Coordinates of C-alpha atoms and ligand atoms in Angstrom, one line a residue:
M1 CA -12.3 21.2 -3.8
V2 CA -12.4 17.6 -4.7
V3 CA -12.6 14.8 -2.2
I4 CA -10.8 11.9 -3.9
D5 CA -12.9 8.9 -3.4
G6 CA -10.5 5.9 -3.0
K7 CA -13.3 3.6 -2.1
K8 CA -15.0 4.2 -5.5
V9 CA -11.8 3.8 -7.5
A10 CA -10.7 0.7 -5.6
A11 CA -14.2 -0.9 -6.4
E12 CA -13.7 -0.2 -10.1
I13 CA -10.3 -1.7 -10.1
R14 CA -11.6 -4.9 -8.4
K15 CA -14.4 -5.2 -10.8
K16 CA -11.9 -5.0 -13.7
I17 CA -9.8 -7.7 -11.9
S18 CA -12.8 -9.9 -11.4
A19 CA -13.6 -9.7 -15.1
E20 CA -10.1 -10.7 -16.0
V21 CA -10.3 -13.8 -13.6
D22 CA -13.7 -14.6 -15.1
K23 CA -11.8 -15.0 -18.5
M24 CA -9.0 -17.1 -16.8
I25 CA -11.6 -19.5 -15.4
L26 CA -13.4 -19.7 -18.9
R27 CA -9.9 -20.8 -20.3
G28 CA -9.9 -23.5 -17.7
E29 CA -7.0 -21.9 -15.5
R30 CA -6.5 -22.0 -11.9
R31 CA -8.0 -19.0 -9.7
P32 CA -5.2 -16.7 -8.5
H33 CA -4.4 -17.5 -5.0
L34 CA -3.0 -15.1 -2.3
A35 CA -1.8 -16.3 1.0
A36 CA -1.6 -14.0 4.0
V37 CA 0.8 -14.8 7.0
L38 CA -0.7 -13.1 10.3
V39 CA 1.6 -13.4 13.2
G40 CA 0.0 -12.6 16.6
D41 CA -3.1 -10.7 17.4
N42 CA -2.3 -7.1 16.6
P43 CA -6.0 -5.8 16.1
A44 CA -5.1 -3.4 13.2
S45 CA -3.3 -6.3 11.5
Q46 CA -6.3 -8.5 11.9
T47 CA -8.5 -6.0 10.3
Y48 CA -6.1 -5.4 7.3
V49 CA -5.9 -9.1 6.7
R50 CA -9.6 -9.5 7.0
N51 CA -10.0 -6.6 4.4
K52 CA -7.4 -8.3 2.0
V53 CA -9.4 -11.5 2.1
R54 CA -12.6 -9.8 1.4
A55 CA -11.0 -8.0 -1.6
C56 CA -9.8 -11.4 -2.8
D57 CA -13.3 -12.8 -2.7
E58 CA -14.4 -9.7 -4.7
C59 CA -11.9 -10.3 -7.4
G60 CA -12.6 -14.0 -7.6
F61 CA -9.1 -14.9 -6.2
S62 CA -8.8 -17.7 -3.8
S63 CA -6.9 -16.9 -0.4
T64 CA -5.6 -18.5 2.7
V65 CA -4.7 -17.0 6.0
V66 CA -1.7 -18.7 7.8
R67 CA -2.1 -17.7 11.4
M68 CA 0.9 -17.9 13.8
K69 CA 1.2 -17.4 17.6
A70 CA 2.8 -14.0 18.7
D71 CA 5.6 -16.1 20.3
V72 CA 6.5 -17.9 17.2
S73 CA 10.3 -18.2 16.5
E74 CA 11.9 -16.6 13.6
D75 CA 13.0 -20.2 12.5
E76 CA 9.3 -21.2 12.3
L77 CA 8.3 -18.4 10.3
L78 CA 11.1 -18.8 8.0
E79 CA 10.0 -22.5 7.6
K80 CA 6.5 -21.4 6.7
I81 CA 8.0 -19.0 4.1
T82 CA 10.1 -21.8 2.6
E83 CA 6.9 -23.9 2.3
L84 CA 5.0 -20.9 0.7
N85 CA 7.8 -20.3 -1.8
A86 CA 7.7 -23.9 -3.0
N87 CA 3.9 -24.3 -3.1
P88 CA 2.8 -24.0 -6.8
E89 CA -0.9 -23.2 -5.7
V90 CA 0.1 -20.0 -4.2
D91 CA 0.8 -17.3 -6.6
G92 CA 1.8 -14.6 -4.0
Y93 CA 1.7 -13.9 -0.3
I94 CA 2.2 -11.2 2.2
V95 CA 3.6 -11.4 5.7
Q96 CA 1.6 -8.7 7.5
L97 CA 3.7 -6.3 9.2
P98 CA 4.7 -5.4 12.0
L99 CA 6.0 -8.5 13.3
P100 CA 6.8 -9.3 17.1
P101 CA 10.1 -8.2 18.3
Q102 CA 11.9 -11.5 18.4
I103 CA 11.7 -11.7 14.6
C104 CA 13.9 -9.6 12.3
E105 CA 11.5 -8.2 9.7
Q106 CA 14.1 -7.8 7.0
R107 CA 15.3 -11.3 7.3
V108 CA 11.7 -12.4 6.7
I109 CA 11.3 -10.1 3.6
E110 CA 14.4 -11.3 2.2
A111 CA 13.3 -15.0 2.4
I112 CA 10.3 -14.4 0.4
D113 CA 10.8 -15.5 -3.2
Y114 CA 10.7 -12.1 -5.1
R115 CA 8.6 -13.8 -7.7
K116 CA 5.7 -14.2 -4.9
D117 CA 6.4 -10.8 -3.3
V118 CA 3.0 -9.3 -3.8
D119 CA 3.9 -6.2 -1.5
G120 CA 6.9 -5.4 -3.5
F121 CA 9.1 -5.3 -0.3
H122 CA 11.9 -7.6 -1.5
P123 CA 15.2 -6.0 -2.3
M124 CA 15.0 -7.4 -5.8
N125 CA 11.6 -5.6 -6.4
V126 CA 12.7 -2.5 -4.5
G127 CA 15.9 -2.3 -6.7
R128 CA 14.1 -2.8 -9.9
M129 CA 11.7 -0.1 -9.1
S130 CA 14.6 2.1 -8.0
I131 CA 16.1 2.0 -11.5
G132 CA 13.0 2.1 -13.4
L133 CA 12.5 -1.6 -14.4
P134 CA 9.2 -3.4 -14.7
G135 CA 8.3 -5.4 -11.6
I136 CA 6.2 -5.4 -8.4
K137 CA 5.7 -2.0 -6.9
P138 CA 4.7 -1.5 -3.3
A139 CA 0.9 -1.4 -2.8
T140 CA 0.4 1.9 -1.2
P141 CA 2.6 4.0 -3.4
Q142 CA 1.3 2.5 -6.5
G143 CA -2.3 3.0 -5.3
I144 CA -1.5 6.8 -4.7
L145 CA -0.2 6.9 -8.3
M146 CA -3.4 5.4 -9.4
L147 CA -5.3 7.9 -7.6
L148 CA -3.4 10.9 -9.0
E149 CA -3.9 9.3 -12.6
R150 CA -7.5 8.7 -12.1
Y151 CA -8.3 12.3 -10.9
G152 CA -6.1 13.9 -13.6
V153 CA -3.6 15.4 -11.2
E154 CA -0.7 16.8 -13.4
T155 CA 2.6 15.7 -11.9
Q156 CA 5.1 16.7 -14.5
G157 CA 7.3 19.6 -13.1
K158 CA 5.3 19.7 -9.9
H159 CA 6.9 19.9 -6.5
C160 CA 5.9 16.8 -4.5
V161 CA 6.7 16.9 -0.8
V162 CA 6.6 13.5 1.1
I163 CA 6.5 13.7 4.8
G164 CA 8.0 10.3 6.1
R165 CA 10.7 8.0 5.0
S166 CA 9.4 4.5 5.7
N167 CA 10.4 1.6 3.3
I168 CA 6.6 1.0 2.8
V169 CA 5.5 4.4 1.8
G170 CA 7.6 7.5 2.0
R171 CA 10.7 6.4 0.2
P172 CA 9.0 4.4 -2.6
V173 CA 6.5 7.0 -3.4
A174 CA 9.2 9.4 -3.6
T175 CA 11.1 7.0 -5.9
L176 CA 8.1 6.5 -8.1
L177 CA 7.1 10.3 -8.5
V178 CA 10.8 11.4 -9.3
Q179 CA 11.0 8.8 -12.2
K180 CA 11.0 10.2 -15.8
A181 CA 7.5 8.6 -16.4
L182 CA 3.8 9.5 -15.8
P183 CA 2.6 9.8 -13.4
G184 CA 5.7 11.2 -12.0
N185 CA 8.4 13.7 -13.3
C186 CA 8.1 15.6 -10.1
T187 CA 10.7 17.4 -8.1
V188 CA 10.5 15.5 -5.0
T189 CA 11.5 16.6 -1.4
I190 CA 11.4 14.0 1.4
C191 CA 10.9 15.4 4.9
H192 CA 11.2 13.5 8.1
S193 CA 11.5 13.7 11.9
A194 CA 14.9 15.5 11.6
T195 CA 13.7 18.1 9.1
S196 CA 14.3 21.5 10.8
N197 CA 12.1 23.8 8.7
L198 CA 9.1 21.6 7.9
K199 CA 6.5 24.2 7.4
E200 CA 8.5 26.3 5.0
I201 CA 9.1 23.2 2.8
T202 CA 5.4 21.9 3.0
R203 CA 4.0 25.2 2.0
L204 CA 6.1 24.9 -1.3
A205 CA 4.3 21.6 -2.1
D206 CA 1.9 21.3 -5.2
I207 CA 1.4 17.7 -4.1
L208 CA 1.8 16.9 -0.3
I209 CA 1.8 13.2 0.5
V210 CA 1.9 12.6 4.5
A211 CA 2.7 9.2 5.9
I212 CA 4.0 9.4 9.4
G213 CA 1.1 7.9 11.5
V214 CA 0.6 11.0 13.7
P215 CA -3.0 12.1 13.7
H216 CA -3.9 15.4 12.4
F217 CA -0.2 16.5 12.1
V218 CA -0.7 18.6 9.0
T219 CA -2.6 21.9 9.6
A220 CA -3.9 24.4 7.3
D221 CA -1.0 26.7 8.0
M222 CA 1.4 24.2 6.4
V223 CA -0.4 24.0 3.1
K224 CA -0.2 26.1 -0.1
D225 CA -3.5 27.2 -1.7
G226 CA -4.6 24.8 -4.3
A227 CA -2.3 21.9 -3.3
V228 CA -3.2 18.2 -3.7
I229 CA -3.0 16.4 -0.2
I230 CA -2.7 12.7 -0.1
D231 CA -3.2 11.5 3.6
V232 CA -1.8 7.9 4.1
G233 CA -2.1 8.0 7.9
I234 CA -4.6 5.9 9.5
S235 CA -4.4 5.8 13.3
R236 CA -6.9 4.6 16.0
V237 CA -7.9 7.3 18.3
E238 CA -9.9 6.9 21.5
D239 CA -13.5 8.0 20.9
G240 CA -16.0 7.5 23.5
D241 CA -19.0 8.3 21.1
A242 CA -17.9 5.8 18.6
P243 CA -19.4 2.2 18.7
R244 CA -16.0 0.5 19.0
G245 CA -14.7 3.1 21.4
Y246 CA -12.2 4.4 18.8
S247 CA -12.2 6.2 15.4
L248 CA -9.9 6.5 12.6
A249 CA -7.8 9.5 12.1
G250 CA -5.5 10.6 9.4
D251 CA -2.2 12.5 9.4
V252 CA -4.1 15.6 8.1
D253 CA -6.4 17.9 9.8
F254 CA -9.1 17.3 7.2
E255 CA -11.8 19.8 8.1
N256 CA -9.3 22.8 7.9
V257 CA -7.1 21.7 5.2
K258 CA -9.8 21.0 2.9
E259 CA -10.8 24.6 2.5
K260 CA -7.3 25.4 1.1
C261 CA -6.5 22.5 -1.2
S262 CA -7.7 21.4 -4.7
H263 CA -7.9 17.8 -4.0
I264 CA -7.7 15.8 -0.7
T265 CA -8.0 12.2 0.3
P266 CA -10.3 11.3 3.3
V267 CA -9.5 8.8 6.1
P268 CA -11.1 6.4 5.9
G269 CA -12.0 5.9 2.3
G270 CA -8.9 7.5 0.5
V271 CA -5.6 5.8 0.3
G272 CA -6.5 2.8 2.4
P273 CA -8.8 0.9 -0.1
M274 CA -6.3 1.8 -2.8
T275 CA -3.6 -0.1 -0.9
I276 CA -5.7 -3.2 -1.1
A277 CA -6.8 -2.8 -4.8
S278 CA -3.2 -2.3 -5.7
L279 CA -2.2 -5.4 -3.8
M280 CA -5.0 -7.4 -5.8
T281 CA -3.5 -5.7 -9.1
N282 CA -0.1 -7.0 -8.1
L283 CA -1.3 -10.5 -7.5
L284 CA -2.7 -10.8 -11.1
K285 CA 0.4 -9.2 -12.5
L286 CA 2.6 -11.9 -10.6
R287 CA 0.4 -14.7 -11.8
Q288 CA 0.7 -13.4 -15.4
M289 CA 4.5 -12.8 -15.0
N290 CA 5.0 -16.3 -13.6
D291 CA 2.8 -18.0 -16.2
N292 CA 5.0 -16.3 -19.0
Q293 CA 8.0 -17.8 -17.4
K294 CA 6.7 -21.3 -17.7
Ligands
GUN301 N1 1.6 -3.3 7.3 C1 1.2 -2.0 7.1 N2 1.0 -2.0 5.8 C2 1.5 -3.1 5.3 C3 1.5 -3.6 4.0 O1 1.4 -2.8 2.9 N3 1.9 -4.8 3.7 C4 2.3 -5.7 4.8 N4 2.5 -6.9 4.5 N5 2.2 -5.1 6.1 C5 1.9 -4.0 6.3

């Protein structure tokens, strides 16, 4: 059994990006610049944005965090988005989700200029990905594909079962893996909260991707011998022994499932670091795409 080391692969990717940025600087070009809009004080969102800023530093990107209060109005946020769209110094930006309830997430996502949509959430980017056109792909699904490729996991003709149908992970990873391209060319099944015979389906999976945010949901009896397990979940669970009072748990019962599978991603240190490395890849790509349009 192989434990897939997302932390290591993500570090390799950041190193490659940093070498690219060094070349840009030598050519006298401006550093790629990522902005992150952080609304409110959700602790997990704060951690994610902090990690994204750190990754920017390691890649040689500049970064700006735009902080807005939890009670900000949708109009104020949309005004900030208009500003970021118009700012020629910002190559790409994210609006960290979730947003407070007074704000319509979809309206915000659609206000982002798709040429600065480093998350790949804008309908233009989602649509292009769906029909196999080049563009910005969502960070977590792209990071998962990078891991499968890096670890030589064969995908062609394999049955991939995805648990979860979110716009951020479940649907787009299914879209990418069903495409006639590699990694991909899988037979894909998407399972969700209304799936009635879940265990029967997951036991057919050669590749099982779990993205529902329910700690330890996938148990060993749900997994076929030799399957490849990709755990996207990362939940904070109370833990009196942990220094911060909580520990991080994936959607997979790692200790028991690891005995049955061929490959498995740990939590933390699996998909999480790849999401951020993939976001960095997207920023460099956006910069190069936008430079070519000038
Ligand atoms: N919240 C959870 N995952 C993500 C992500 O990939 N991007 C953004 N912007 N917010 C998130």
